[in-house]
Short mmCIF file of C-alpha atoms in Angstrom, two decimals:
data_model
loop_
_atom_site.label_atom_id
_atom_site.label_comp_id
_atom_site.label_asym_id
_atom_site.label_seq_id
_atom_site.Cartn_x
_atom_site.Cartn_y
_atom_site.Cartn_z
CA UNK A 1 -144.42 -16.56 -36.49
CA UNK A 2 -143.25 -14.00 -39.05
CA UNK A 3 -144.85 -16.00 -41.85
CA UNK A 4 -148.06 -16.50 -39.90
CA UNK A 5 -148.21 -12.78 -39.07
CA UNK A 6 -148.50 -11.86 -42.77
CA UNK A 7 -150.99 -14.59 -43.68
CA UNK A 8 -154.64 -13.81 -44.37
CA UNK A 9 -156.54 -13.49 -41.06
CA UNK A 10 -158.88 -16.40 -41.83
CA UNK A 11 -155.91 -18.80 -42.14
CA UNK A 12 -154.03 -17.73 -39.01
CA UNK A 13 -155.83 -19.93 -36.45
CA UNK A 14 -155.23 -23.03 -38.59
CA UNK A 15 -151.58 -22.09 -39.20
CA UNK A 16 -151.01 -21.56 -35.46
CA UNK A 17 -152.44 -25.00 -34.62
CA UNK A 18 -150.47 -26.77 -37.38
CA UNK A 19 -147.23 -25.05 -36.32
CA UNK A 20 -147.83 -26.19 -32.73
CA UNK A 21 -148.32 -29.80 -33.88
CA UNK A 22 -145.00 -29.64 -35.76
CA UNK A 23 -143.21 -28.10 -32.76
CA UNK A 24 -142.29 -25.04 -34.84
CA UNK A 25 -143.66 -22.63 -32.25
CA UNK A 26 -144.40 -22.71 -28.52
CA UNK A 27 -147.14 -25.16 -27.50
CA UNK A 28 -148.81 -22.42 -25.46
CA UNK A 29 -148.49 -19.78 -28.19
CA UNK A 30 -151.32 -17.29 -27.71
CA UNK A 31 -153.34 -15.86 -30.57
CA UNK A 32 -156.15 -13.33 -30.96
CA UNK A 33 -158.57 -14.09 -33.77
CA UNK A 34 -160.72 -11.60 -35.64
CA UNK A 35 -160.41 -7.84 -35.95
CA UNK A 36 -158.63 -7.43 -32.61
CA UNK A 37 -155.69 -9.50 -33.79
CA UNK A 38 -155.25 -7.95 -37.24
CA UNK A 39 -151.98 -6.01 -37.52
CA UNK A 40 -152.80 -2.33 -38.29
CA UNK A 41 -150.14 -1.70 -40.92
CA UNK A 42 -151.61 1.72 -41.69
CA UNK A 43 -150.32 2.96 -38.32
CA UNK A 44 -146.67 2.59 -39.34
CA UNK A 45 -145.03 6.02 -39.60
CA UNK A 46 -141.60 7.64 -39.59
CA UNK A 47 -140.63 10.39 -37.17
CA UNK A 48 -137.52 12.52 -36.65
CA UNK A 49 -136.71 13.15 -32.98
CA UNK A 50 -135.52 16.44 -31.49
CA UNK A 51 -131.90 15.28 -31.95
CA UNK A 52 -132.38 14.41 -35.63
CA UNK A 53 -132.70 10.65 -35.14
CA UNK A 54 -135.02 9.09 -37.74
CA UNK A 55 -137.08 6.24 -36.32
CA UNK A 56 -139.88 4.01 -37.52
CA UNK A 57 -142.86 3.94 -35.17
CA UNK A 58 -144.96 0.84 -35.69
CA UNK A 59 -147.38 -1.35 -33.75
CA UNK A 60 -145.95 -4.47 -32.15
CA UNK A 61 -146.23 -7.68 -34.18
CA UNK A 62 -146.86 -11.21 -32.96
CA UNK A 63 -143.39 -12.10 -34.29
CA UNK A 64 -141.55 -9.44 -32.22
CA UNK A 65 -140.95 -11.58 -29.14
CA UNK A 66 -137.20 -12.05 -29.61
CA UNK A 67 -136.66 -8.36 -30.47
CA UNK A 68 -138.52 -7.21 -27.36
CA UNK A 69 -136.61 -9.73 -25.27
CA UNK A 70 -133.36 -8.18 -26.53
CA UNK A 71 -134.64 -4.70 -25.60
CA UNK A 72 -135.69 -5.62 -22.07
CA UNK A 73 -132.47 -7.52 -21.34
CA UNK A 74 -130.45 -4.53 -22.59
CA UNK A 75 -132.02 -2.20 -20.01
CA UNK A 76 -130.11 -1.23 -16.88
CA UNK A 77 -131.50 -2.06 -13.44
CA UNK A 78 -132.57 1.58 -13.05
CA UNK A 79 -134.46 1.53 -16.36
CA UNK A 80 -136.14 -1.78 -15.50
CA UNK A 81 -137.21 -0.42 -12.11
CA UNK A 82 -138.54 2.82 -13.58
CA UNK A 83 -140.58 0.90 -16.16
CA UNK A 84 -142.01 -1.89 -14.02
CA UNK A 85 -141.52 -0.49 -10.48
CA UNK A 86 -139.96 -3.89 -9.84
CA UNK A 87 -136.44 -5.34 -9.99
CA UNK A 88 -137.60 -8.51 -11.73
CA UNK A 89 -135.40 -8.87 -14.81
CA UNK A 90 -136.37 -12.24 -16.26
CA UNK A 91 -138.46 -12.16 -19.44
CA UNK A 92 -139.61 -15.71 -20.19
CA UNK A 93 -141.86 -16.54 -23.11
CA UNK A 94 -144.94 -16.53 -20.88
CA UNK A 95 -144.29 -12.92 -19.82
CA UNK A 96 -143.27 -11.68 -23.26
CA UNK A 97 -146.47 -12.97 -24.84
CA UNK A 98 -148.43 -10.28 -23.00
CA UNK A 99 -146.38 -7.68 -24.88
CA UNK A 100 -146.61 -9.12 -28.40
CA UNK A 101 -150.06 -10.73 -28.47
CA UNK A 102 -152.44 -7.82 -28.03
CA UNK A 103 -155.97 -6.91 -29.00
CA UNK A 104 -155.43 -3.76 -31.05
CA UNK A 105 -159.01 -2.65 -30.37
CA UNK A 106 -158.39 -2.57 -26.59
CA UNK A 107 -154.73 -1.63 -26.27
CA UNK A 108 -151.87 -0.27 -28.33
CA UNK A 109 -148.15 -0.89 -28.23
CA UNK A 110 -145.84 1.16 -30.42
CA UNK A 111 -142.20 0.27 -31.04
CA UNK A 112 -139.48 2.76 -31.92
CA UNK A 113 -137.35 0.95 -34.46
CA UNK A 114 -133.97 1.57 -36.08
CA UNK A 115 -132.88 -0.46 -39.10
CA UNK A 116 -129.85 -2.63 -38.35
CA UNK A 117 -128.85 -4.38 -41.55
CA UNK A 118 -131.55 -6.96 -42.26
CA UNK A 119 -132.61 -6.97 -38.60
CA UNK A 120 -134.55 -4.27 -36.79
CA UNK A 121 -133.26 -2.81 -33.54
CA UNK A 122 -135.99 -1.82 -31.08
CA UNK A 123 -134.80 1.22 -29.13
CA UNK A 124 -138.03 2.07 -27.35
CA UNK A 125 -141.54 0.88 -26.60
CA UNK A 126 -144.66 2.74 -25.48
CA UNK A 127 -148.02 1.21 -24.77
CA UNK A 128 -151.44 1.95 -23.41
CA UNK A 129 -154.24 -0.28 -22.15
CA UNK A 130 -157.77 1.12 -22.39
CA UNK A 131 -159.90 1.47 -19.26
CA UNK A 132 -163.36 1.47 -20.80
CA UNK A 133 -165.17 2.58 -17.63
CA UNK A 134 -163.71 6.10 -17.78
CA UNK A 135 -162.46 6.33 -21.38
CA UNK A 136 -158.82 6.64 -20.37
CA UNK A 137 -155.82 4.34 -20.82
CA UNK A 138 -152.87 3.43 -18.63
CA UNK A 139 -149.64 4.38 -20.40
CA UNK A 140 -146.04 3.18 -19.90
CA UNK A 141 -142.68 3.50 -21.67
CA UNK A 142 -139.17 2.09 -21.86
CA UNK A 143 -136.24 3.42 -23.90
CA UNK A 144 -132.90 1.69 -24.38
CA UNK A 145 -130.31 3.27 -22.07
CA UNK A 146 -127.94 4.15 -24.92
CA UNK A 147 -130.74 6.03 -26.72
CA UNK A 148 -132.21 7.94 -23.79
CA UNK A 149 -132.40 11.76 -23.95
CA UNK A 150 -132.66 11.68 -27.74
CA UNK A 151 -136.38 12.42 -28.01
CA UNK A 152 -137.59 8.83 -28.48
CA UNK A 153 -139.87 8.91 -25.44
CA UNK A 154 -141.39 12.18 -26.63
CA UNK A 155 -142.02 10.78 -30.11
CA UNK A 156 -143.69 7.69 -28.64
CA UNK A 157 -145.88 9.69 -26.24
CA UNK A 158 -146.90 12.16 -28.93
CA UNK A 159 -147.93 9.35 -31.29
CA UNK A 160 -149.76 7.39 -28.58
CA UNK A 161 -151.63 10.59 -27.65
CA UNK A 162 -152.68 11.04 -31.28
CA UNK A 163 -153.86 7.41 -31.46
CA UNK A 164 -155.63 7.67 -28.11
CA UNK A 165 -157.57 10.76 -29.17
CA UNK A 166 -158.47 9.06 -32.44
CA UNK A 167 -159.79 6.13 -30.43
CA UNK A 168 -162.00 8.48 -28.40
CA UNK A 169 -159.96 8.45 -25.20
CA UNK A 170 -160.13 11.40 -22.82
CA UNK A 171 -156.67 11.00 -21.30
CA UNK A 172 -154.01 8.74 -19.81
CA UNK A 173 -153.16 7.42 -16.37
CA UNK A 174 -149.69 6.34 -15.25
CA UNK A 175 -147.75 5.17 -12.22
CA UNK A 176 -144.37 6.94 -12.05
CA UNK A 177 -141.67 6.90 -9.40
CA UNK A 178 -141.31 10.27 -7.67
CA UNK A 179 -137.61 10.35 -8.56
CA UNK A 180 -138.32 9.68 -12.26
CA UNK A 181 -138.16 13.37 -13.07
CA UNK A 182 -137.48 12.80 -16.77
CA UNK A 183 -140.80 10.98 -17.21
CA UNK A 184 -142.68 13.59 -15.18
CA UNK A 185 -141.13 16.36 -17.30
CA UNK A 186 -142.15 14.53 -20.47
CA UNK A 187 -145.76 14.30 -19.35
CA UNK A 188 -145.81 17.96 -18.27
CA UNK A 189 -144.29 19.08 -21.57
CA UNK A 190 -147.16 17.42 -23.47
CA UNK A 191 -149.53 19.96 -21.91
CA UNK A 192 -151.92 17.50 -20.27
CA UNK A 193 -154.14 18.60 -17.39
CA UNK A 194 -152.36 16.58 -14.70
CA UNK A 195 -153.60 15.45 -11.30
CA UNK A 196 -151.01 13.85 -8.98
CA UNK A 197 -151.57 11.55 -6.02
CA UNK A 198 -148.60 10.23 -4.04
CA UNK A 199 -148.62 6.71 -2.68
CA UNK A 200 -145.53 4.91 -1.29
CA UNK A 201 -143.02 6.84 -3.37
CA UNK A 202 -145.06 6.63 -6.56
CA UNK A 203 -147.04 9.32 -8.35
CA UNK A 204 -150.45 8.08 -9.49
CA UNK A 205 -151.04 10.40 -12.43
CA UNK A 206 -154.27 11.30 -14.17
CA UNK A 207 -153.55 13.22 -17.37
CA UNK A 208 -156.47 14.55 -19.37
CA UNK A 209 -156.10 15.62 -22.99
CA UNK A 210 -156.76 19.24 -23.96
#
């Protein structure tokens, strides 16, 4: 998948099918052809968090499945519940594909990455999915427990806000547990115009850009 991800776009569909025939990749491996599936390398950028941690922010790649699996399985039950509002912990291939195979023209997923020898270590992920009817996008985050409170969530939200505005979005929506005060504080600190609606212990947030 790493080799296919750097191939010329016109060869990727053929490479995917040939790799399936040779049992080198999953038989149900998803793929998005055309502009929507082209990795936007120009969006890679370095940021220094409020605690001085230097991280690489980059879009997710189709070859990141194992790295994201490691991130999600490293999260505590509390972190899993805050992210998904569910205690489901399993992350099979079928579920992970929805995180790594995305149409970059309709959604964005940014990884916070630390170098770890020859292997990258994903310490956070932020994503938004565009709701075309009202020019907003639903946003969600997860940060590795051992790297929380180091400014990674803020760096991800700030960059996603920049990308969202560039894409012509008017704001974000989010579902956040009432007790998730850290996430609420992060949204408030960004200076959005926020509307809150409470439903079964969850804030339904509408956050418009200024």
